[in-house]
């Protein structure tokens, strides 16, 4: 009897053994159980590389060995009852892996509008480059992402559709190539992705070297005028060369002379074309050099401070600049039927004022964000003009200067071309910088050189 009792206990213990199932969640897979052929399941059950939009990692299911009970002997007369199974519990489920978040779009642009990121945007590509010209001081970054995502640009939360990222503009930055990384991070839930855009701004030292710094003393006014002049490397005195007369803005009055070239491409762009064998010319860029803020090409500053009644009268500086132009025409082999004048901001005002005083000299004018005295409009009849301005210029208010100029020209029957950039199109450093796209406009430059008296 004792023997039968012990056998029954042994049989009951072995019968209660069950197979065990071991399930690992996605982030708990035992690496030792993953073979080289383990794939990733997609919607169509095909195997794709890790990182796909439909990525679902596979899990291993391991079955533990189940002991085999010994055969019953003839004298075993009792059997252990089967263990009850609770079927009321819900089966365990494994949480799906978080879907990887990516940007859905990314654009980077400058004032000129001709540069874009390379390679073309792809959500799975995280590193990009954009190259801008030497007078660009900011780019507009516009990333987009799925609803519910957050985006930061250089650590700052994106508010709205885009953000302007400034580029270095210290004096020392003009003589070297600038490379600046912009970091864009998109997050949703536990998923994060980082994108990097490298902005490259090459230096223009080779172009600056084409110019020579000189100084002119004007006998009429006594003004001592520094200036930059470019003469083609292959200058041939037997040929006649057009002249581009370029007048800077207020900011360069108290800066070093080289900033007339470096701050923008008002003078250098013509030299680049010329050296490339396109629109060969001489470029003359004088400087209204003064530490007195009231000094300028015209009475613009004294009008603004209330000490003069208009912004358009010529000053000693513009008189001296025109005299320098005449001196240059006499020193080189110049096509006097093709003298072109352009200027920006304060230089745009001077472009109008000098042409009003000497309309017989110029074959074409390109005033950028300037203004004309309305009463003088008829004096410009017969001179081809292409006028540039931004509709939201905060410095030279279009309502005060641009639109009265255009109306006066229309009323006088003077023909002209105009490009008015819509609000928001010129954005760095402000909408006043319409000279960036203006001088980058090859159509305009070719148009200028097609003009002749």
CSV table of C-alpha atoms in Angstrom, one decimal:
chain,number,residue,atom,x,y,z
A,1,UNK,CA,0.0,0.0,0.0
A,2,UNK,CA,2.9,2.3,0.9
A,3,UNK,CA,4.5,1.6,-2.5
A,4,UNK,CA,1.2,2.5,-4.4
A,5,UNK,CA,0.9,5.8,-2.5
A,6,UNK,CA,4.5,6.9,-3.4
A,7,UNK,CA,3.9,6.0,-7.1
A,8,UNK,CA,0.7,8.1,-7.2
A,9,UNK,CA,2.6,11.1,-5.9
A,10,UNK,CA,5.3,10.8,-8.6
A,11,UNK,CA,2.7,10.5,-11.3
A,12,UNK,CA,0.8,13.6,-10.1
A,13,UNK,CA,4.0,15.7,-10.0
A,14,UNK,CA,4.9,14.8,-13.6
A,15,UNK,CA,1.5,15.3,-15.0
A,16,UNK,CA,1.4,18.9,-13.7
A,17,UNK,CA,4.4,19.9,-16.0
A,18,UNK,CA,3.3,22.1,-18.9
A,19,UNK,CA,5.1,23.6,-21.8
A,20,UNK,CA,6.4,27.1,-21.2
A,21,UNK,CA,6.2,29.9,-23.8
A,22,UNK,CA,8.7,32.7,-23.8
A,23,UNK,CA,7.7,35.9,-25.6
A,24,UNK,CA,10.0,38.9,-26.0
A,25,UNK,CA,8.7,42.4,-26.7
A,26,UNK,CA,10.4,44.3,-29.5
A,27,UNK,CA,12.9,46.0,-27.2
A,28,UNK,CA,13.6,42.7,-25.3
A,29,UNK,CA,14.6,40.4,-28.1
A,30,UNK,CA,17.4,38.1,-27.0
A,31,UNK,CA,20.2,38.7,-29.5
A,32,UNK,CA,21.3,35.1,-29.2
A,33,UNK,CA,18.1,33.9,-30.7
A,34,UNK,CA,18.2,36.1,-33.8
A,35,UNK,CA,19.6,34.4,-36.9
A,36,UNK,CA,21.2,36.2,-39.9
A,37,UNK,CA,18.0,35.6,-41.9
A,38,UNK,CA,15.7,37.5,-39.6
A,39,UNK,CA,13.8,40.1,-41.6
A,40,UNK,CA,11.3,42.9,-41.0
A,41,UNK,CA,7.6,42.5,-41.9
A,42,UNK,CA,5.9,45.0,-44.1
A,43,UNK,CA,2.3,45.5,-45.1
A,44,UNK,CA,2.7,43.0,-47.9
A,45,UNK,CA,4.6,40.6,-45.7
A,46,UNK,CA,7.7,41.1,-47.8
A,47,UNK,CA,11.1,41.5,-46.1
A,48,UNK,CA,12.6,45.0,-46.3
A,49,UNK,CA,15.5,46.8,-44.8
A,50,UNK,CA,15.3,48.2,-41.3
A,51,UNK,CA,14.1,51.8,-41.2
A,52,UNK,CA,11.2,51.4,-43.6
A,53,UNK,CA,7.9,53.4,-43.1
A,54,UNK,CA,6.1,50.1,-42.2
A,55,UNK,CA,8.8,48.7,-40.1
A,56,UNK,CA,7.7,46.0,-37.6
A,57,UNK,CA,10.4,44.1,-35.9
A,58,UNK,CA,10.0,40.2,-35.6
A,59,UNK,CA,9.9,38.5,-32.2
A,60,UNK,CA,11.2,35.0,-31.4
A,61,UNK,CA,8.9,32.5,-29.7
A,62,UNK,CA,10.9,29.8,-27.9
A,63,UNK,CA,9.3,26.6,-26.7
A,64,UNK,CA,10.9,25.0,-23.7
A,65,UNK,CA,11.4,21.3,-23.7
A,66,UNK,CA,8.6,19.3,-22.0
A,67,UNK,CA,9.7,16.4,-19.8
A,68,UNK,CA,8.2,13.0,-20.9
A,69,UNK,CA,6.4,11.1,-18.2
A,70,UNK,CA,7.6,7.5,-17.6
A,71,UNK,CA,5.2,4.7,-18.6
A,72,UNK,CA,2.7,3.6,-16.0
A,73,UNK,CA,3.3,0.2,-14.4
A,74,UNK,CA,0.6,-2.4,-13.9
A,75,UNK,CA,0.1,-1.6,-10.3
A,76,UNK,CA,-0.5,2.1,-10.7
A,77,UNK,CA,-4.3,2.4,-10.1
A,78,UNK,CA,-4.7,6.2,-9.5
A,79,UNK,CA,-4.3,9.2,-11.8
A,80,UNK,CA,-3.7,12.8,-10.8
A,81,UNK,CA,-6.5,15.2,-11.9
A,82,UNK,CA,-5.8,17.6,-14.8
A,83,UNK,CA,-5.0,21.2,-13.8
A,84,UNK,CA,-7.8,23.6,-14.5
A,85,UNK,CA,-7.2,26.3,-17.2
A,86,UNK,CA,-8.5,29.8,-16.6
A,87,UNK,CA,-10.0,31.0,-20.0
A,88,UNK,CA,-11.4,34.3,-18.6
A,89,UNK,CA,-8.1,36.2,-19.0
A,90,UNK,CA,-7.3,38.3,-22.1
A,91,UNK,CA,-4.3,37.0,-24.1
A,92,UNK,CA,-1.1,39.1,-23.6
A,93,UNK,CA,-0.3,41.5,-26.5
A,94,UNK,CA,3.0,43.1,-27.5
A,95,UNK,CA,2.9,46.9,-28.1
A,96,UNK,CA,3.8,47.8,-31.7
A,97,UNK,CA,7.1,49.7,-32.3
A,98,UNK,CA,6.7,53.5,-32.5
A,99,UNK,CA,6.6,54.7,-36.1
A,100,UNK,CA,9.7,56.6,-37.1
A,101,UNK,CA,9.1,60.4,-37.6
A,102,UNK,CA,10.6,62.3,-40.5
A,103,UNK,CA,10.3,65.7,-42.1
A,104,UNK,CA,7.8,65.8,-44.9
A,105,UNK,CA,9.4,68.8,-46.6
A,106,UNK,CA,12.3,71.1,-46.4
A,107,UNK,CA,13.3,74.2,-48.4
A,108,UNK,CA,16.1,76.7,-47.8
A,109,UNK,CA,16.2,79.9,-49.8
A,110,UNK,CA,18.1,83.2,-50.0
A,111,UNK,CA,17.1,86.7,-51.2
A,112,UNK,CA,18.2,85.9,-54.7
A,113,UNK,CA,16.0,82.9,-55.1
A,114,UNK,CA,18.3,80.9,-57.3
A,115,UNK,CA,19.9,78.6,-54.7
A,116,UNK,CA,18.4,75.4,-53.3
A,117,UNK,CA,19.5,72.5,-51.2
A,118,UNK,CA,21.4,69.6,-52.6
A,119,UNK,CA,20.6,66.8,-52.9
A,120,UNK,CA,16.9,67.3,-53.5
A,121,UNK,CA,14.8,66.7,-50.3
A,122,UNK,CA,14.2,63.1,-49.4
A,123,UNK,CA,12.7,62.3,-45.9
A,124,UNK,CA,15.3,59.6,-45.4
A,125,UNK,CA,18.3,61.9,-46.3
A,126,UNK,CA,19.5,63.9,-43.3
A,127,UNK,CA,22.4,66.0,-44.6
A,128,UNK,CA,22.1,68.8,-47.2
A,129,UNK,CA,24.1,71.7,-48.6
A,130,UNK,CA,23.2,75.1,-50.1
A,131,UNK,CA,25.7,77.5,-51.6
A,132,UNK,CA,24.8,81.3,-51.6
A,133,UNK,CA,26.6,84.3,-53.1
A,134,UNK,CA,29.0,86.5,-51.1
A,135,UNK,CA,26.5,89.2,-50.1
A,136,UNK,CA,23.9,87.0,-48.5
A,137,UNK,CA,23.5,87.4,-44.7
A,138,UNK,CA,20.6,85.1,-44.0
A,139,UNK,CA,18.6,82.2,-45.3
A,140,UNK,CA,15.0,81.3,-44.8
A,141,UNK,CA,14.4,77.7,-43.6
A,142,UNK,CA,11.0,76.1,-44.1
A,143,UNK,CA,10.7,72.5,-42.7
A,144,UNK,CA,7.4,70.6,-42.5
A,145,UNK,CA,6.4,67.5,-40.6
A,146,UNK,CA,3.3,65.3,-39.9
A,147,UNK,CA,0.6,66.7,-37.7
A,148,UNK,CA,1.3,66.5,-34.1
A,149,UNK,CA,5.1,66.8,-34.6
A,150,UNK,CA,7.3,69.5,-33.1
A,151,UNK,CA,10.2,71.1,-35.0
A,152,UNK,CA,13.2,73.0,-33.7
A,153,UNK,CA,15.7,75.0,-35.8
A,154,UNK,CA,19.1,75.5,-34.1
A,155,UNK,CA,17.4,74.6,-30.8
A,156,UNK,CA,14.6,77.1,-31.1
A,157,UNK,CA,11.0,76.0,-31.6
A,158,UNK,CA,9.6,76.7,-35.0
A,159,UNK,CA,6.8,79.2,-34.9
A,160,UNK,CA,4.9,79.5,-38.2
A,161,UNK,CA,6.0,78.0,-41.5
A,162,UNK,CA,9.6,79.2,-41.6
A,163,UNK,CA,12.4,81.0,-39.8
A,164,UNK,CA,15.3,83.2,-41.0
A,165,UNK,CA,18.8,82.1,-39.9
A,166,UNK,CA,21.4,84.8,-39.9
A,167,UNK,CA,24.9,84.3,-41.4
A,168,UNK,CA,28.1,85.9,-40.2
A,169,UNK,CA,28.5,89.6,-41.3
A,170,UNK,CA,31.6,90.8,-39.4
A,171,UNK,CA,34.3,92.6,-41.3
A,172,UNK,CA,36.6,89.5,-41.0
A,173,UNK,CA,33.9,87.3,-42.6
A,174,UNK,CA,34.1,89.0,-46.0
A,175,UNK,CA,37.6,87.6,-46.9
A,176,UNK,CA,36.9,84.0,-46.2
A,177,UNK,CA,34.6,81.2,-47.1
A,178,UNK,CA,31.8,80.8,-44.5
A,179,UNK,CA,30.3,77.4,-43.6
A,180,UNK,CA,27.5,77.3,-41.1
A,181,UNK,CA,25.4,74.3,-40.1
A,182,UNK,CA,21.7,74.6,-39.4
A,183,UNK,CA,20.3,71.8,-37.2
A,184,UNK,CA,16.6,70.9,-37.7
A,185,UNK,CA,15.1,68.4,-35.2
A,186,UNK,CA,11.6,66.9,-35.7
A,187,UNK,CA,10.0,64.9,-32.8
A,188,UNK,CA,6.8,63.0,-32.3
A,189,UNK,CA,6.2,60.9,-29.3
A,190,UNK,CA,9.3,58.9,-28.6
A,191,UNK,CA,10.6,59.3,-32.1
A,192,UNK,CA,13.1,61.9,-33.1
A,193,UNK,CA,15.1,62.7,-36.3
A,194,UNK,CA,17.8,65.3,-36.9
A,195,UNK,CA,18.6,67.0,-40.2
A,196,UNK,CA,21.6,69.2,-41.0
A,197,UNK,CA,21.8,71.9,-43.7
A,198,UNK,CA,25.3,73.3,-44.3
A,199,UNK,CA,25.2,76.8,-45.8
A,200,UNK,CA,28.3,77.6,-47.8
A,201,UNK,CA,29.1,81.2,-48.7
A,202,UNK,CA,32.3,81.4,-50.9
A,203,UNK,CA,34.6,84.4,-50.6
A,204,UNK,CA,34.9,86.8,-53.6
A,205,UNK,CA,38.6,87.6,-53.1
A,206,UNK,CA,39.5,86.9,-56.7
A,207,UNK,CA,37.0,89.5,-57.8
A,208,UNK,CA,38.0,92.1,-55.2
A,209,UNK,CA,41.6,91.7,-56.5
A,210,UNK,CA,40.5,92.8,-60.0
A,211,UNK,CA,39.8,96.3,-58.6
A,212,UNK,CA,42.4,99.0,-57.8
A,213,UNK,CA,42.0,101.5,-54.9
A,214,UNK,CA,42.7,105.1,-55.8
A,215,UNK,CA,42.0,108.6,-54.5
A,216,UNK,CA,40.7,111.6,-56.3
A,217,UNK,CA,40.9,115.3,-55.2
A,218,UNK,CA,38.1,117.3,-56.8
A,219,UNK,CA,39.1,120.8,-57.7
A,220,UNK,CA,35.5,122.1,-57.8
A,221,UNK,CA,34.4,121.1,-54.4
A,222,UNK,CA,37.7,120.2,-52.6
A,223,UNK,CA,36.3,116.8,-51.8
A,224,UNK,CA,38.9,114.0,-51.4
A,225,UNK,CA,37.2,110.9,-52.8
A,226,UNK,CA,38.5,107.4,-52.5
A,227,UNK,CA,37.3,105.0,-55.2
A,228,UNK,CA,37.6,101.5,-56.6
A,229,UNK,CA,38.1,101.0,-60.3
A,230,UNK,CA,38.1,97.8,-62.4
A,231,UNK,CA,39.7,97.7,-65.9
A,232,UNK,CA,39.5,94.4,-67.8
A,233,UNK,CA,42.5,92.2,-67.5
A,234,UNK,CA,42.8,92.1,-71.3
A,235,UNK,CA,42.3,95.9,-71.7
A,236,UNK,CA,43.0,97.0,-75.2
A,237,UNK,CA,43.3,100.7,-75.8
A,238,UNK,CA,42.3,100.2,-79.5
A,239,UNK,CA,38.8,99.1,-78.3
A,240,UNK,CA,36.1,101.2,-76.8
A,241,UNK,CA,34.7,100.1,-73.4
A,242,UNK,CA,31.4,100.9,-71.8
A,243,UNK,CA,31.5,102.3,-68.2
A,244,UNK,CA,29.4,101.2,-65.2
A,245,UNK,CA,29.2,104.0,-62.7
A,246,UNK,CA,28.1,102.4,-59.3
A,247,UNK,CA,27.1,104.4,-56.2
A,248,UNK,CA,26.9,102.8,-52.8
A,249,UNK,CA,24.4,103.2,-50.0
A,250,UNK,CA,24.6,105.1,-46.7
A,251,UNK,CA,26.2,102.3,-44.7
A,252,UNK,CA,29.5,102.5,-46.6
A,253,UNK,CA,30.2,106.2,-46.0
A,254,UNK,CA,32.2,105.6,-42.7
A,255,UNK,CA,33.5,102.1,-43.6
A,256,UNK,CA,36.8,101.2,-45.2
A,257,UNK,CA,36.9,101.6,-49.0
A,258,UNK,CA,36.9,97.9,-49.7
A,259,UNK,CA,33.4,97.6,-48.3
A,260,UNK,CA,32.1,99.3,-51.4
A,261,UNK,CA,32.9,96.0,-53.1
A,262,UNK,CA,32.4,93.5,-50.3
A,263,UNK,CA,29.1,94.6,-48.8
A,264,UNK,CA,27.1,93.8,-51.9
A,265,UNK,CA,27.7,92.9,-55.6
A,266,UNK,CA,26.7,96.4,-56.9
A,267,UNK,CA,30.2,96.8,-58.5
A,268,UNK,CA,31.7,93.3,-58.5
A,269,UNK,CA,29.0,91.6,-60.6
A,270,UNK,CA,29.8,93.7,-63.6
A,271,UNK,CA,33.5,92.9,-63.3
A,272,UNK,CA,32.7,89.1,-63.0
A,273,UNK,CA,30.8,89.3,-66.3
A,274,UNK,CA,33.5,91.3,-68.0
A,275,UNK,CA,36.3,88.9,-67.0
A,276,UNK,CA,34.2,86.0,-68.3
A,277,UNK,CA,34.1,87.8,-71.7
A,278,UNK,CA,30.5,88.9,-71.3
A,279,UNK,CA,29.6,92.6,-71.4
A,280,UNK,CA,33.2,93.8,-71.1
A,281,UNK,CA,33.4,97.2,-69.4
A,282,UNK,CA,35.2,99.5,-66.9
A,283,UNK,CA,33.6,99.7,-63.5
A,284,UNK,CA,33.9,102.9,-61.4
A,285,UNK,CA,32.8,102.9,-57.7
A,286,UNK,CA,33.5,106.1,-55.8
A,287,UNK,CA,33.1,106.4,-52.0
A,288,UNK,CA,31.2,109.2,-50.2
A,289,UNK,CA,33.7,109.0,-47.4
A,290,UNK,CA,32.5,110.8,-44.3
A,291,UNK,CA,32.1,110.3,-40.6
A,292,UNK,CA,29.4,113.0,-40.5
A,293,UNK,CA,26.1,111.2,-40.7
A,294,UNK,CA,24.5,114.3,-42.4
A,295,UNK,CA,26.8,113.9,-45.4
A,296,UNK,CA,25.6,111.8,-48.3
A,297,UNK,CA,25.3,111.8,-52.1
A,298,UNK,CA,22.1,113.9,-51.8
A,299,UNK,CA,20.3,115.8,-49.1
A,300,UNK,CA,18.5,112.7,-48.0
A,301,UNK,CA,20.0,112.7,-44.5
A,302,UNK,CA,19.5,116.4,-43.9
A,303,UNK,CA,15.9,116.1,-45.1
A,304,UNK,CA,15.3,113.4,-42.6
A,305,UNK,CA,16.8,115.3,-39.7
A,306,UNK,CA,14.6,118.3,-40.7
A,307,UNK,CA,17.4,120.7,-41.7
A,308,UNK,CA,16.7,120.6,-45.5
A,309,UNK,CA,13.4,120.7,-47.3
A,310,UNK,CA,13.9,117.8,-49.7
A,311,UNK,CA,15.9,114.6,-50.1
A,312,UNK,CA,16.9,115.0,-53.8
A,313,UNK,CA,19.4,117.9,-54.1
A,314,UNK,CA,23.0,117.0,-55.1
A,315,UNK,CA,25.8,117.6,-52.6
A,316,UNK,CA,29.5,118.2,-53.0
A,317,UNK,CA,30.0,114.4,-52.9
A,318,UNK,CA,27.8,113.7,-55.9
A,319,UNK,CA,29.3,116.6,-57.7
A,320,UNK,CA,32.8,115.3,-57.1
A,321,UNK,CA,31.7,111.8,-58.1
A,322,UNK,CA,30.4,113.0,-61.5
A,323,UNK,CA,33.6,114.9,-62.0
A,324,UNK,CA,35.6,111.7,-61.3
A,325,UNK,CA,33.5,109.9,-63.9
A,326,UNK,CA,34.4,112.6,-66.5
A,327,UNK,CA,38.1,112.3,-65.5
A,328,UNK,CA,37.9,108.5,-65.9
A,329,UNK,CA,36.2,108.8,-69.3
A,330,UNK,CA,39.2,110.9,-70.4
A,331,UNK,CA,41.8,108.5,-69.1
A,332,UNK,CA,40.6,105.3,-70.8
A,333,UNK,CA,39.3,104.2,-74.1
A,334,UNK,CA,35.6,104.6,-73.4
A,335,UNK,CA,32.5,104.2,-75.5
A,336,UNK,CA,30.8,107.5,-74.6
A,337,UNK,CA,27.5,106.3,-76.0
A,338,UNK,CA,27.4,103.5,-73.4
A,339,UNK,CA,27.8,105.1,-69.9
A,340,UNK,CA,25.6,103.3,-67.4
A,341,UNK,CA,24.8,104.4,-63.9
A,342,UNK,CA,23.4,102.4,-61.0
A,343,UNK,CA,23.1,102.9,-57.3
A,344,UNK,CA,21.3,101.5,-54.3
A,345,UNK,CA,19.5,103.2,-51.4
A,346,UNK,CA,21.2,106.6,-51.0
A,347,UNK,CA,23.0,105.7,-54.2
A,348,UNK,CA,19.7,105.1,-55.8
A,349,UNK,CA,18.6,108.7,-55.0
A,350,UNK,CA,21.9,109.9,-56.4
A,351,UNK,CA,21.4,107.9,-59.6
A,352,UNK,CA,18.2,109.9,-60.3
A,353,UNK,CA,19.7,113.3,-59.2
A,354,UNK,CA,22.9,113.1,-61.2
A,355,UNK,CA,21.0,111.9,-64.3
A,356,UNK,CA,18.6,114.8,-63.9
A,357,UNK,CA,21.6,117.2,-63.8
A,358,UNK,CA,23.5,115.4,-66.7
A,359,UNK,CA,20.9,113.6,-68.8
A,360,UNK,CA,23.1,113.8,-71.9
A,361,UNK,CA,25.7,111.5,-70.4
A,362,UNK,CA,23.9,108.3,-69.6
A,363,UNK,CA,22.6,105.5,-71.9
A,364,UNK,CA,20.8,103.6,-69.1
A,365,UNK,CA,19.9,103.9,-65.4
A,366,UNK,CA,19.3,101.2,-62.8
A,367,UNK,CA,18.2,102.9,-59.5
A,368,UNK,CA,17.6,100.4,-56.7
A,369,UNK,CA,15.4,101.4,-53.7
A,370,UNK,CA,15.8,105.1,-54.4
A,371,UNK,CA,13.6,108.1,-55.1
A,372,UNK,CA,13.2,110.9,-57.7
A,373,UNK,CA,12.0,114.4,-57.1
A,374,UNK,CA,8.6,114.2,-59.0
A,375,UNK,CA,9.0,117.6,-60.6
A,376,UNK,CA,12.2,116.4,-62.4
A,377,UNK,CA,10.6,113.3,-64.0
A,378,UNK,CA,10.4,114.9,-67.5
A,379,UNK,CA,14.2,115.6,-67.5
A,380,UNK,CA,14.8,111.8,-67.8
A,381,UNK,CA,12.8,111.4,-70.9
A,382,UNK,CA,14.6,109.2,-73.4
A,383,UNK,CA,17.0,107.5,-70.9
A,384,UNK,CA,16.1,103.8,-70.5
A,385,UNK,CA,15.5,102.9,-66.9
A,386,UNK,CA,15.0,99.7,-64.9
A,387,UNK,CA,13.8,100.5,-61.4
A,388,UNK,CA,14.0,98.0,-58.5
A,389,UNK,CA,12.3,98.2,-55.1
A,390,UNK,CA,10.6,95.9,-52.5
A,391,UNK,CA,7.0,96.6,-51.7
A,392,UNK,CA,7.7,96.3,-48.0
A,393,UNK,CA,11.0,98.2,-47.9
A,394,UNK,CA,11.1,99.6,-44.3
A,395,UNK,CA,13.9,102.1,-45.0
A,396,UNK,CA,13.0,103.8,-48.2
A,397,UNK,CA,9.2,103.7,-47.9
A,398,UNK,CA,7.6,102.9,-51.2
A,399,UNK,CA,4.6,105.1,-50.4
A,400,UNK,CA,6.9,108.1,-49.9
A,401,UNK,CA,9.4,107.5,-52.7
A,402,UNK,CA,8.7,104.6,-55.1
A,403,UNK,CA,5.1,105.2,-56.0
A,404,UNK,CA,5.4,109.0,-56.3
A,405,UNK,CA,8.4,108.4,-58.6
A,406,UNK,CA,6.5,106.0,-60.9
A,407,UNK,CA,3.5,108.3,-61.0
A,408,UNK,CA,5.6,111.2,-61.9
A,409,UNK,CA,7.3,109.3,-64.7
A,410,UNK,CA,4.0,108.0,-66.0
A,411,UNK,CA,2.5,111.6,-65.9
A,412,UNK,CA,5.5,112.9,-67.9
A,413,UNK,CA,5.3,110.1,-70.4
A,414,UNK,CA,8.7,108.7,-69.6
A,415,UNK,CA,9.2,105.1,-70.4
A,416,UNK,CA,10.8,102.7,-67.9
A,417,UNK,CA,10.9,99.1,-66.6
A,418,UNK,CA,10.3,98.3,-63.0
A,419,UNK,CA,10.6,95.3,-60.7
A,420,UNK,CA,8.7,95.5,-57.4
A,421,UNK,CA,9.3,92.5,-55.2
A,422,UNK,CA,6.2,91.4,-53.3
A,423,UNK,CA,6.1,91.7,-49.6
A,424,UNK,CA,8.0,88.9,-47.9
A,425,UNK,CA,10.1,88.1,-51.0
A,426,UNK,CA,13.2,90.1,-49.8
A,427,UNK,CA,13.8,89.1,-46.2
A,428,UNK,CA,17.4,89.4,-45.2
A,429,UNK,CA,18.7,91.4,-43.6
A,430,UNK,CA,15.5,93.3,-44.3
A,431,UNK,CA,13.2,94.0,-47.3
A,432,UNK,CA,15.5,97.0,-47.9
A,433,UNK,CA,18.1,94.6,-49.4
A,434,UNK,CA,16.4,94.4,-52.8
A,435,UNK,CA,19.8,95.0,-54.4
A,436,UNK,CA,20.5,91.3,-53.8
A,437,UNK,CA,18.1,90.0,-56.4
A,438,UNK,CA,18.4,93.1,-58.6
A,439,UNK,CA,22.1,92.8,-59.3
A,440,UNK,CA,21.9,89.0,-59.5
A,441,UNK,CA,19.4,89.4,-62.3
A,442,UNK,CA,21.3,88.5,-65.5
A,443,UNK,CA,18.4,89.6,-67.7
A,444,UNK,CA,18.8,93.1,-66.3
A,445,UNK,CA,22.6,93.2,-66.8
A,446,UNK,CA,22.3,92.1,-70.4
A,447,UNK,CA,19.5,94.6,-70.9
A,448,UNK,CA,21.8,97.4,-69.7
A,449,UNK,CA,24.5,96.6,-72.1
A,450,UNK,CA,22.0,96.5,-75.0
A,451,UNK,CA,21.3,100.2,-74.4
A,452,UNK,CA,23.2,102.9,-76.4
A,453,UNK,CA,22.6,106.6,-77.0
